[in-house]
Amino acid sequence: LIIFNQILGELRQDIREQVRQSVKEMALIRNTILECQVCGSSDDSASLSAGFHEPRSRCSPNPCYKGVSCMESLHYPGYTCGSCPSGTTGNGTHCRDINECDAQPCFSPQACVNTIGGFSCLPCPPGLWGAPLSGTGLDYAKTHKQDCVDIDECVDLPDACVPNSVCVNTVGSYKCGGCKPGFLGNQTSGCFPRKSCAALTFNPCDSNAHCAMERNGEVACRCNVGWAGNGNTCGKDTDIDGYPDRSLPCIDNDKHCKQDNCVFTPNSGQEDADNDGIGDQCDEDADGDGIKNVEDNCRLVPNKDQQNSDSDSFGDACDNCPNVPNSDQKDTDNNGQGDACDQDIDGDGIPNVLDNCPKVPNPMQTDRDRDGVGDACDSCPELSNPMQTDVDNDLVGDVCDTNHDTDGDGHQDSRDNCPDIPNSSQLDSDNDGLGDDCDHDDDNDGILDDHDNCRLIVNPNQKDSDVNGIGDVCENDFDNDAVMDLIDVCPESAEVTLTDFRAYQTVVLDPEGDAQIDPNWVVLNQGMEIVQTMNSDPGLAIGYTAFNGVDFEGTFHVNTVTDDDYAGFIFGYQDSSSFYVVMWKQTEQAYWQSIPFRAIAQPALQLKAVKSRTGPGEFLRNALWHTGDTPGEVKLLWKDPRNTGWKDKTSYRWQLSHRPQVGYIRVKLFEGTDMVADSGVVIDTSMRGGRLGVFCFSQENIIWSNLRYRCNDTVPEDFQAHRKQVLMHIQV
Ligand SMILES: *[C@@H]1O[C@H](CO)[C@@H](O)[C@H](O)[C@H]1NC(C)=O
Ligand SMILES: *[C@@H]1O[C@H](CO)[C@@H](O)[C@H](O)[C@H]1NC(C)=O
Ligand SMILES: CC(=O)N[C@H]1CO[C@H](CO)[C@@H](O)[C@@H]1O
């Protein structure tokens, strides 16, 4: 207890001590405050305690930079300032703006806008897109960057280019190109679906017409066989020569809407010498001189006097050599003076007697083999052959004729510009000796064919302003032959432009026999109509143009009731032993000469491949007559099972498709508007292309009218179907 009391006493002493201490301290603080003059008295502090003189605050008014906090301090000067606001730098009392743009936070230096205490970036430039950026402080500016990425206008702007055209995105912009494949037009006019007959919402064609696509993508209407007109309006065309029986109310004044001036006899040229509205072909007095054609020695030139100074059948008024008999009236240079009386037949300035090619213009007279026959007309320009014999009528002289033709296109290897690729047309656009078909740069402009937007015309710059994939220099005339593609029968061959048989080679198929006379060919309508007037031996008139794939059509009409013999047409002609013929007879008949063998003709329309060992002569003559195979001469590929012959004074239209690259042949025959025969798909590769012509055998007064050929290498759809069928047959 004594110890407890002792401890208690010490504790009491301690507490007293502490109270005395605190009282002392309190007094000291009070004195300090009282002594304080500097602080002065504020209203607030005054109200604190009425009894004291309040000291003034060092932070009021705020001595720091605007917006920076102030804290009183025991140290001089009695306050401290907080740190400068972000975006500025300094000690708190004084703060300076930082230029964040120095850190280049924006897409471009020019796009950065420095503000007091921060920065902001201008929006991305046109064509680019990025989120807006602004901020404060260097650190922020250094760690953030305005991102502007390219806008793909082609995707994001639905109307950037006209619909269905090519849109090309570029950085910051875009370009509009041509129309997409399958569309036609441009950025101004718009791009519209390439027309197609199937897609027409409104059929503009006559009910007797069909719709066809032109090369330029336009839709055209063509009257069906047996109808004529402009396609929008068609009328019956009994003689199938392209002119309707009655005039048609066409709005475009198309000449094919005018009434046919010979309704029942084909005359595709509508020739009318006396302008009496009746065509020469059916006008009993074509020149209107009062003398009927059959008696008139000038059928087309009025000559009442019938004067005829020489002994040929042409009166002076229409005789191009009035004083020299010339029943052929041939006039090679078309100068109005017949060859028989022309001192310079070819008009090359060199008189016939001195000219080494009297019938082919060659002012230079070049003659490499010095055989007296100029190169221009020499069938063997490098081998002497003054006689120019050419037994097989292939225009290659016998001495240089090898008949060695690896690819079967009718051009012997030594003359074939593509000896291993069948190419009858021998087209060589750049004249480099290499045919287009084995030349990878047909026009020699350094741009390979597969990439050349004008394959046949030199255009190294490939300029294509309307971006349609066809170069400017060949836009409307692909082969540069001055005939617009629209009417060009061979838009991709400068050598063939329009159907024209005005220049032709005659081939007599029985030169030995004199059973009958040779045919007499008359060519009308700028080469689109041929008339044969004589009852003759078999003969051909063959155009000089050689074709690969071709479509060939024409109207066939026997304009007499006399005789009942053969007539037809030729394709794939390579020489007088190698060609295809489509021939037709009126009645069945055995040939009157049974030597060398008996030949029986049936009336059926027939398709024959002639590959003759003997060539022109009795064998080939009888083999042609015979409806059947004659080994070594003729193969009958097809005959019309109806076995009916042609009718007098009736028009028939044939349509032939020949695609030698695959051996496809198909012939259709129309009588009036009806198809009466169709060979179906016939495959034969004996002739890989060749020339076209017409054929007659003992029949007179044949008209081949409204002739039309077209280059066409497109293999028809029925070819594949046919192949499948044949294959299945083989498998079974
Ligand atoms: C666009 O096509 C229209 C109509 O075919 C034609 O008149 C115009 O010249 C073309 N414009 C250009 C730039 O090719
Ligand atoms: C070319 O032949 C094909 C197939 O036979 C045919 O469809 C097309 O119409 C022909 N082209 C021309 C321009 O006649
Ligand atoms: C056999 C044949 O026709 N061959 C080619 C000849 O040339 C044309 C065009 O140049 C090609 O399309 C043929 O295929």
PDB file of N, CA and C in Angstrom, residues 138-168:
ATOM      1  N   LEU A 138       2.992  17.639 -73.353  1.00  0.00           N
ATOM      2  CA  LEU A 138       3.960  17.047 -74.248  1.00  0.00           C
ATOM      3  C   LEU A 138       3.879  15.531 -74.226  1.00  0.00           C
ATOM      4  N   ASP A 139       3.715  15.003 -73.010  1.00  0.00           N
ATOM      5  CA  ASP A 139       3.679  13.554 -72.911  1.00  0.00           C
ATOM      6  C   ASP A 139       2.530  12.994 -73.731  1.00  0.00           C
ATOM      7  N   TYR A 140       1.407  13.677 -73.641  1.00  0.00           N
ATOM      8  CA  TYR A 140       0.245  13.228 -74.394  1.00  0.00           C
ATOM      9  C   TYR A 140       0.523  13.352 -75.885  1.00  0.00           C
ATOM     10  N   ALA A 141       1.110  14.482 -76.250  1.00  0.00           N
ATOM     11  CA  ALA A 141       1.397  14.723 -77.669  1.00  0.00           C
ATOM     12  C   ALA A 141       2.400  13.728 -78.195  1.00  0.00           C
ATOM     13  N   LYS A 142       3.288  13.313 -77.313  1.00  0.00           N
ATOM     14  CA  LYS A 142       4.306  12.374 -77.775  1.00  0.00           C
ATOM     15  C   LYS A 142       3.744  10.967 -77.897  1.00  0.00           C
ATOM     16  N   THR A 143       2.785  10.653 -77.078  1.00  0.00           N
ATOM     17  CA  THR A 143       2.316   9.275 -77.060  1.00  0.00           C
ATOM     18  C   THR A 143       1.049   9.087 -77.898  1.00  0.00           C
ATOM     19  N   HIS A 144       0.516  10.194 -78.422  1.00  0.00           N
ATOM     20  CA  HIS A 144      -0.666  10.051 -79.281  1.00  0.00           C
ATOM     21  C   HIS A 144      -0.354  10.629 -80.641  1.00  0.00           C
ATOM     22  N   LYS A 145      -0.958  10.039 -81.651  1.00  0.00           N
ATOM     23  CA  LYS A 145      -0.678  10.522 -83.007  1.00  0.00           C
ATOM     24  C   LYS A 145      -1.999  10.487 -83.771  1.00  0.00           C
ATOM     25  N   GLN A 146      -2.276  11.580 -84.469  1.00  0.00           N
ATOM     26  CA  GLN A 146      -3.508  11.591 -85.267  1.00  0.00           C
ATOM     27  C   GLN A 146      -3.339  10.635 -86.450  1.00  0.00           C
ATOM     28  N   ASP A 147      -4.280   9.712 -86.599  1.00  0.00           N
ATOM     29  CA  ASP A 147      -4.165   8.701 -87.642  1.00  0.00           C
ATOM     30  C   ASP A 147      -5.189   9.021 -88.726  1.00  0.00           C
ATOM     31  N   CYS A 148      -4.714   9.266 -89.955  1.00  0.00           N
ATOM     32  CA  CYS A 148      -5.643   9.511 -91.059  1.00  0.00           C
ATOM     33  C   CYS A 148      -5.453   8.390 -92.065  1.00  0.00           C
ATOM     34  N   VAL A 149      -6.462   7.564 -92.252  1.00  0.00           N
ATOM     35  CA  VAL A 149      -6.317   6.473 -93.218  1.00  0.00           C
ATOM     36  C   VAL A 149      -7.156   6.783 -94.439  1.00  0.00           C
ATOM     37  N   ASP A 150      -6.722   6.180 -95.563  1.00  0.00           N
ATOM     38  CA  ASP A 150      -7.403   6.416 -96.829  1.00  0.00           C
ATOM     39  C   ASP A 150      -8.831   5.887 -96.762  1.00  0.00           C
ATOM     40  N   ILE A 151      -9.729   6.688 -97.285  1.00  0.00           N
ATOM     41  CA  ILE A 151     -11.109   6.216 -97.422  1.00  0.00           C
ATOM     42  C   ILE A 151     -11.202   5.472 -98.752  1.00  0.00           C
ATOM     43  N   ASP A 152     -11.730   4.267 -98.807  1.00  0.00           N
ATOM     44  CA  ASP A 152     -11.980   3.593-100.080  1.00  0.00           C
ATOM     45  C   ASP A 152     -13.320   4.093-100.592  1.00  0.00           C
ATOM     46  N   GLU A 153     -13.239   5.168-101.405  1.00  0.00           N
ATOM     47  CA  GLU A 153     -14.477   5.778-101.897  1.00  0.00           C
ATOM     48  C   GLU A 153     -15.304   4.765-102.680  1.00  0.00           C
ATOM     49  N   CYS A 154     -14.568   3.856-103.330  1.00  0.00           N
ATOM     50  CA  CYS A 154     -15.289   2.892-104.166  1.00  0.00           C
ATOM     51  C   CYS A 154     -16.217   2.042-103.309  1.00  0.00           C
ATOM     52  N   VAL A 155     -15.837   1.879-102.011  1.00  0.00           N
ATOM     53  CA  VAL A 155     -16.671   1.083-101.126  1.00  0.00           C
ATOM     54  C   VAL A 155     -17.614   1.988-100.339  1.00  0.00           C
ATOM     55  N   ASP A 156     -17.058   3.116 -99.884  1.00  0.00           N
ATOM     56  CA  ASP A 156     -17.813   3.927 -98.942  1.00  0.00           C
ATOM     57  C   ASP A 156     -18.767   4.916 -99.583  1.00  0.00           C
ATOM     58  N   LEU A 157     -18.442   5.346-100.799  1.00  0.00           N
ATOM     59  CA  LEU A 157     -19.333   6.309-101.459  1.00  0.00           C
ATOM     60  C   LEU A 157     -20.108   5.571-102.537  1.00  0.00           C
ATOM     61  N   PRO A 158     -21.349   5.332-102.312  1.00  0.00           N
ATOM     62  CA  PRO A 158     -22.090   4.532-103.293  1.00  0.00           C
ATOM     63  C   PRO A 158     -22.143   5.192-104.673  1.00  0.00           C
ATOM     64  N   ASP A 159     -22.053   6.498-104.745  1.00  0.00           N
ATOM     65  CA  ASP A 159     -22.219   7.170-106.037  1.00  0.00           C
ATOM     66  C   ASP A 159     -20.901   7.711-106.579  1.00  0.00           C
ATOM     67  N   ALA A 160     -19.779   7.159-106.101  1.00  0.00           N
ATOM     68  CA  ALA A 160     -18.485   7.689-106.542  1.00  0.00           C
ATOM     69  C   ALA A 160     -18.389   7.686-108.068  1.00  0.00           C
ATOM     70  N   CYS A 161     -18.702   6.569-108.681  1.00  0.00           N
ATOM     71  CA  CYS A 161     -18.696   6.478-110.137  1.00  0.00           C
ATOM     72  C   CYS A 161     -20.090   6.031-110.572  1.00  0.00           C
ATOM     73  N   VAL A 162     -20.373   6.175-111.868  1.00  0.00           N
ATOM     74  CA  VAL A 162     -21.702   5.754-112.307  1.00  0.00           C
ATOM     75  C   VAL A 162     -21.820   4.249-112.090  1.00  0.00           C
ATOM     76  N   PRO A 163     -23.009   3.800-111.764  1.00  0.00           N
ATOM     77  CA  PRO A 163     -23.181   2.369-111.479  1.00  0.00           C
ATOM     78  C   PRO A 163     -22.667   1.494-112.623  1.00  0.00           C
ATOM     79  N   ASN A 164     -22.125   0.357-112.273  1.00  0.00           N
ATOM     80  CA  ASN A 164     -21.626  -0.651-113.219  1.00  0.00           C
ATOM     81  C   ASN A 164     -20.379  -0.218-113.970  1.00  0.00           C
ATOM     82  N   SER A 165     -19.677   0.796-113.396  1.00  0.00           N
ATOM     83  CA  SER A 165     -18.424   1.165-114.035  1.00  0.00           C
ATOM     84  C   SER A 165     -17.280   0.795-113.102  1.00  0.00           C
ATOM     85  N   VAL A 166     -16.086   0.873-113.642  1.00  0.00           N
ATOM     86  CA  VAL A 166     -14.904   0.507-112.877  1.00  0.00           C
ATOM     87  C   VAL A 166     -14.496   1.684-111.993  1.00  0.00           C
ATOM     88  N   CYS A 167     -14.312   1.433-110.679  1.00  0.00           N
ATOM     89  CA  CYS A 167     -13.885   2.468-109.747  1.00  0.00           C
ATOM     90  C   CYS A 167     -12.529   2.062-109.199  1.00  0.00           C
ATOM     91  N   VAL A 168     -11.559   2.973-109.275  1.00  0.00           N
ATOM     92  CA  VAL A 168     -10.227   2.642-108.779  1.00  0.00           C
ATOM     93  C   VAL A 168      -9.908   3.574-107.626  1.00  0.00           C
TER      94      VAL A 168
END
